[in-house]
Coordinates of N, CA and C in Angstrom, one line a residue:
M71 N 116.4 87.7 103.7 CA 116.3 87.5 104.7 C 114.5 88.4 104.7
S72 N 113.3 87.5 105.0 CA 112.6 88.4 105.0 C 112.0 89.2 106.0
A73 N 110.8 89.8 105.4 CA 110.2 91.5 106.2 C 110.5 90.7 108.5
E74 N 110.0 89.4 108.3 CA 109.9 88.9 109.5 C 111.0 89.0 110.6
E75 N 111.9 88.5 109.5 CA 113.3 88.5 110.2 C 114.1 89.8 110.7
L76 N 114.0 91.1 109.8 CA 114.0 92.4 110.1 C 114.1 92.4 111.7
P77 N 115.6 93.1 111.9 CA 115.9 93.6 113.6 C 114.8 95.0 113.5
E78 N 114.2 95.0 114.7 CA 113.0 95.3 114.7 C 113.4 97.0 114.5
Y79 N 114.4 97.7 114.8 CA 115.1 99.0 114.8 C 115.3 99.0 113.4
A80 N 115.7 98.4 112.3 CA 115.5 98.1 111.2 C 114.3 98.5 110.3
E81 N 113.0 98.0 110.7 CA 111.9 98.1 110.4 C 111.2 99.3 110.5
R82 N 111.7 99.9 112.0 CA 111.7 101.3 111.9 C 111.8 102.1 111.2
V83 N 113.5 102.0 110.9 CA 114.0 102.8 110.1 C 113.3 102.7 108.9
L84 N 113.1 101.4 107.7 CA 112.9 101.6 106.9 C 110.8 102.2 106.9
E85 N 110.0 102.0 107.5 CA 108.9 102.8 107.7 C 109.4 104.2 107.8
V86 N 109.7 104.5 108.4 CA 110.4 106.0 108.1 C 110.4 106.4 107.3
A87 N 111.9 105.5 105.8 CA 111.8 106.0 104.8 C 110.7 105.9 103.9
E88 N 109.7 105.0 103.6 CA 108.8 105.1 103.2 C 107.7 106.1 103.3
L89 N 107.5 107.1 104.5 CA 106.4 108.1 105.2 C 107.3 109.2 104.2
I90 N 108.4 109.2 103.6 CA 109.1 110.8 102.6 C 108.4 110.9 101.6
P91 N 107.6 111.8 101.5 CA 106.9 112.1 100.7 C 108.2 112.6 99.2
P92 N 108.0 112.0 97.9 CA 108.4 112.4 96.8 C 108.8 113.9 96.8
G93 N 110.2 113.8 96.3 CA 111.0 115.3 96.0 C 111.3 115.7 97.4
R94 N 111.2 115.1 98.8 CA 111.7 115.3 99.6 C 112.4 114.4 100.2
V95 N 113.5 115.0 101.7 CA 114.6 114.3 102.0 C 114.3 114.7 103.2
M96 N 114.9 113.5 104.0 CA 115.7 113.5 105.5 C 116.6 112.9 105.7
T97 N 117.8 113.5 106.8 CA 118.9 113.0 107.2 C 118.9 111.8 107.3
Y98 N 120.1 111.2 107.6 CA 120.3 110.2 108.9 C 119.9 110.2 110.0
G99 N 120.4 111.5 110.2 CA 120.4 111.9 111.3 C 118.7 112.4 112.1
D100 N 118.3 113.0 110.7 CA 116.8 113.4 111.2 C 115.7 111.9 111.2
V101 N 116.1 110.9 110.3 CA 115.6 109.6 111.0 C 115.8 109.1 112.0
A102 N 117.0 109.0 112.7 CA 117.2 108.4 114.2 C 116.6 109.7 115.5
E103 N 116.4 111.0 114.9 CA 115.7 111.8 116.1 C 114.4 111.6 115.9
W104 N 113.6 111.3 114.6 CA 112.3 111.0 114.8 C 112.1 109.8 114.9
L105 N 112.9 108.8 115.4 CA 112.6 107.5 116.3 C 113.2 107.6 117.5
E106 N 113.8 108.6 118.1 CA 114.1 108.5 119.3 C 114.9 107.4 120.3
E107 N 115.8 106.9 118.5 CA 116.9 106.2 119.3 C 118.2 106.0 118.0
G108 N 118.9 105.5 118.6 CA 120.1 105.4 117.3 C 121.0 106.8 117.0
G109 N 121.7 106.5 115.9 CA 122.0 107.8 115.5 C 122.2 107.7 113.9
P110 N 122.9 108.5 113.6 CA 123.2 108.7 111.9 C 123.9 107.5 111.1
R111 N 124.7 106.8 112.0 CA 125.7 105.9 111.6 C 124.6 104.6 111.8
Q112 N 123.8 104.4 112.7 CA 122.7 103.1 112.7 C 122.1 103.2 111.6
V113 N 121.1 104.3 111.7 CA 120.2 105.0 110.1 C 121.1 104.2 108.9
G114 N 122.4 104.7 108.9 CA 123.2 104.6 107.8 C 123.2 103.1 107.4
R115 N 123.5 102.8 108.1 CA 123.9 100.8 108.2 C 122.6 100.4 108.3
V116 N 121.2 100.8 108.5 CA 120.1 100.1 108.2 C 119.9 100.1 106.5
M117 N 120.2 101.5 106.7 CA 119.9 101.7 104.7 C 120.7 100.7 103.9
S118 N 121.9 100.5 104.2 CA 122.9 99.9 103.8 C 122.5 98.7 103.6
L119 N 121.9 97.8 104.6 CA 121.8 96.3 104.3 C 120.3 96.0 103.9
Y120 N 119.5 96.9 104.4 CA 118.1 96.5 103.9 C 117.2 97.7 103.1
G121 N 117.9 98.7 103.0 CA 117.3 99.8 102.2 C 116.4 99.8 100.5
S122 N 117.3 98.8 99.9 CA 116.5 98.9 98.8 C 115.5 98.6 98.5
A123 N 114.8 97.9 99.2 CA 113.0 97.9 99.2 C 112.2 99.3 99.4
V124 N 112.8 100.3 100.0 CA 112.7 101.3 100.2 C 113.1 102.3 99.4
P125 N 112.6 103.9 99.5 CA 113.0 104.7 98.6 C 114.1 105.2 99.2
W126 N 115.7 104.5 99.0 CA 116.6 104.8 100.2 C 117.0 106.3 99.5
W127 N 116.7 106.5 98.5 CA 117.7 107.7 97.9 C 117.0 109.1 98.6
R128 N 115.9 108.9 99.3 CA 115.3 110.1 100.2 C 115.9 109.9 101.7
V129 N 116.7 109.3 102.0 CA 117.3 109.1 103.1 C 118.9 109.2 102.8
V130 N 119.3 110.5 103.2 CA 120.4 111.5 102.4 C 121.6 111.8 103.8
R131 N 122.7 112.1 103.5 CA 123.7 113.0 103.9 C 123.1 114.6 104.0
A132 N 123.6 114.7 105.4 CA 123.6 116.2 106.2 C 124.1 117.1 104.9
D133 N 125.4 116.7 104.5 CA 126.0 117.7 103.2 C 125.5 117.8 102.3
G134 N 124.6 116.9 101.9 CA 124.1 116.9 100.5 C 124.5 116.0 99.3
Q135 N 125.7 115.6 100.0 CA 126.4 114.6 98.7 C 125.8 113.3 98.4
L136 N 125.8 113.3 97.2 CA 125.0 112.1 96.7 C 126.0 110.7 97.5
L137 N 125.1 109.7 97.3 CA 125.7 108.5 97.9 C 126.5 107.6 96.9
P138 N 128.1 107.8 97.4 CA 128.8 107.1 96.8 C 128.6 105.9 95.9
G139 N 128.8 105.4 95.0 CA 128.3 104.6 94.3 C 127.0 104.6 93.8
H140 N 126.2 105.1 94.1 CA 125.0 105.1 93.7 C 124.3 106.8 93.7
E141 N 125.6 107.2 92.8 CA 125.2 108.9 92.4 C 124.0 109.1 91.1
L142 N 124.5 108.2 90.3 CA 124.0 108.2 89.1 C 122.5 108.2 89.1
R143 N 122.3 106.9 89.9 CA 120.7 106.2 90.3 C 120.2 107.5 90.8
A144 N 120.7 107.8 91.8 CA 119.9 108.4 92.4 C 119.0 110.2 92.1
L145 N 120.7 110.5 91.4 CA 120.2 111.8 90.8 C 119.4 111.2 89.7
G146 N 119.0 110.4 89.2 CA 117.6 109.9 88.2 C 116.4 110.1 89.3
H147 N 116.5 109.9 90.1 CA 115.1 110.0 91.2 C 115.1 111.2 91.3
Y148 N 116.3 112.0 91.9 CA 115.4 113.2 92.5 C 115.3 114.0 91.3
R149 N 115.7 113.5 89.7 CA 115.3 114.7 88.9 C 113.8 114.2 88.4
E150 N 113.7 112.7 88.7 CA 112.1 112.4 88.3 C 111.2 113.5 89.1
E151 N 111.3 113.1 90.4 CA 110.8 113.7 92.1 C 110.5 115.2 91.8
G152 N 111.7 115.8 91.3 CA 111.8 117.4 91.5 C 112.3 117.7 92.6
T153 N 113.1 116.9 93.4 CA 114.3 117.1 94.2 C 114.8 118.4 94.5
P154 N 115.1 119.0 95.5 CA 115.8 120.5 94.7 C 117.5 119.7 94.9
L155 N 117.9 120.4 93.7 CA 119.6 120.3 94.2 C 120.1 121.3 93.9
R156 N 121.8 121.2 93.9 CA 122.1 122.6 94.2 C 123.3 122.1 92.9
E157 N 123.5 122.8 91.8 CA 124.0 122.5 90.5 C 125.8 122.6 90.9
A158 N 126.5 121.5 90.8 CA 127.7 121.5 91.0 C 128.5 122.6 90.0
G159 N 129.8 123.2 90.7 CA 130.4 124.2 90.0 C 131.2 123.4 89.4
S160 N 132.2 123.8 88.3 CA 133.1 122.9 87.7 C 134.1 122.7 87.8
T161 N 134.6 123.1 89.2 CA 135.8 122.4 89.9 C 135.1 121.1 90.9
A162 N 133.7 121.2 90.5 CA 133.4 120.0 91.5 C 133.6 118.7 91.1
E163 N 133.9 117.7 91.5 CA 134.6 116.0 91.4 C 133.2 115.3 90.7
G164 N 133.5 115.2 89.6 CA 132.9 114.5 88.6 C 131.6 115.9 88.0
H165 N 131.3 117.0 88.7 CA 130.4 118.0 88.2 C 129.1 117.6 88.6
L166 N 128.6 116.6 89.4 CA 127.9 116.3 90.3 C 126.9 117.5 91.0
P167 N 125.6 117.3 91.0 CA 125.2 118.4 91.8 C 125.1 117.8 93.4
R168 N 124.4 118.7 94.4 CA 124.5 117.9 95.5 C 122.8 118.2 95.6
L169 N 122.6 117.6 96.9 CA 121.1 117.6 97.4 C 120.6 119.6 97.7
D170 N 119.7 120.0 97.9 CA 119.7 121.0 98.6 C 118.7 120.7 99.7
V171 N 119.7 120.1 101.0 CA 118.8 119.9 101.8 C 118.3 120.8 102.4
R172 N 118.4 121.9 102.7 CA 117.6 123.0 103.7 C 116.5 123.2 102.6
R173 N 116.5 122.8 101.4 CA 115.0 123.4 100.8 C 114.1 121.8 100.8
A174 N 115.1 120.6 100.7 CA 114.5 119.2 100.5 C 114.2 119.3 101.8
R175 N 114.7 119.1 102.5 CA 114.0 118.5 104.2 C 112.6 118.5 104.2
W176 N 112.6 117.5 104.7 CA 111.1 117.2 105.2 C 111.2 117.2 106.5
D177 N 110.1 117.3 107.4 CA 110.5 117.2 109.1 C 109.5 116.4 109.2
G178 N 108.7 115.4 108.6 CA 107.7 114.5 108.7 C 106.5 115.4 109.0
G179 N 106.0 116.4 108.8 CA 104.5 117.2 108.9 C 104.0 116.4 107.4
D180 N 102.7 117.0 106.9 CA 101.7 116.9 106.1 C 101.2 115.1 106.4
G181 N 101.2 115.1 107.5 CA 100.2 113.5 107.9 C 101.1 112.4 107.9
G182 N 102.4 112.6 108.3 CA 103.2 112.0 108.4 C 103.2 111.6 110.3
E183 N 102.6 112.6 110.9 CA 103.1 112.4 112.9 C 102.2 111.4 112.9
S184 N 101.5 110.5 112.4 CA 100.6 109.8 113.2 C 101.4 107.9 113.0
A185 N 102.7 108.4 112.3 CA 103.3 107.2 112.0 C 104.3 107.0 113.4
R186 N 104.4 108.3 114.0 CA 105.6 107.8 115.2 C 105.0 107.2 116.3
G187 N 103.1 107.1 116.5 CA 102.6 106.5 117.3 C 102.6 106.7 119.1
H188 N 104.3 107.0 119.4 CA 104.4 107.4 120.2 C 104.4 109.1 120.8
R189 N 104.1 109.9 119.8 CA 103.9 111.5 119.7 C 102.4 111.6 119.3

């Protein structure tokens, strides 16, 4: 599917994902709120279908859990970018860290405001 064939909402979600700076994240709900359309599930659906061409690892679950099935790839990106992580305790499944969403969350500032267009 070419870029011209993407649904308009999907294009908008992917544009937001591309704006997120390295080392920062937005939750699925944050992206929906930014766009003032849809919700976390709709954003997650777009990311699962079309997100491979953008920094998909920067659009995350609100609880900081790494994307199932893509944990190690995402973890590599987070470590490379210096994204804040919360190291897993010895009882955590797979001993994988979680994102420290509170510290890593990007609010769209630092020059991203113009991308909203309507604001």
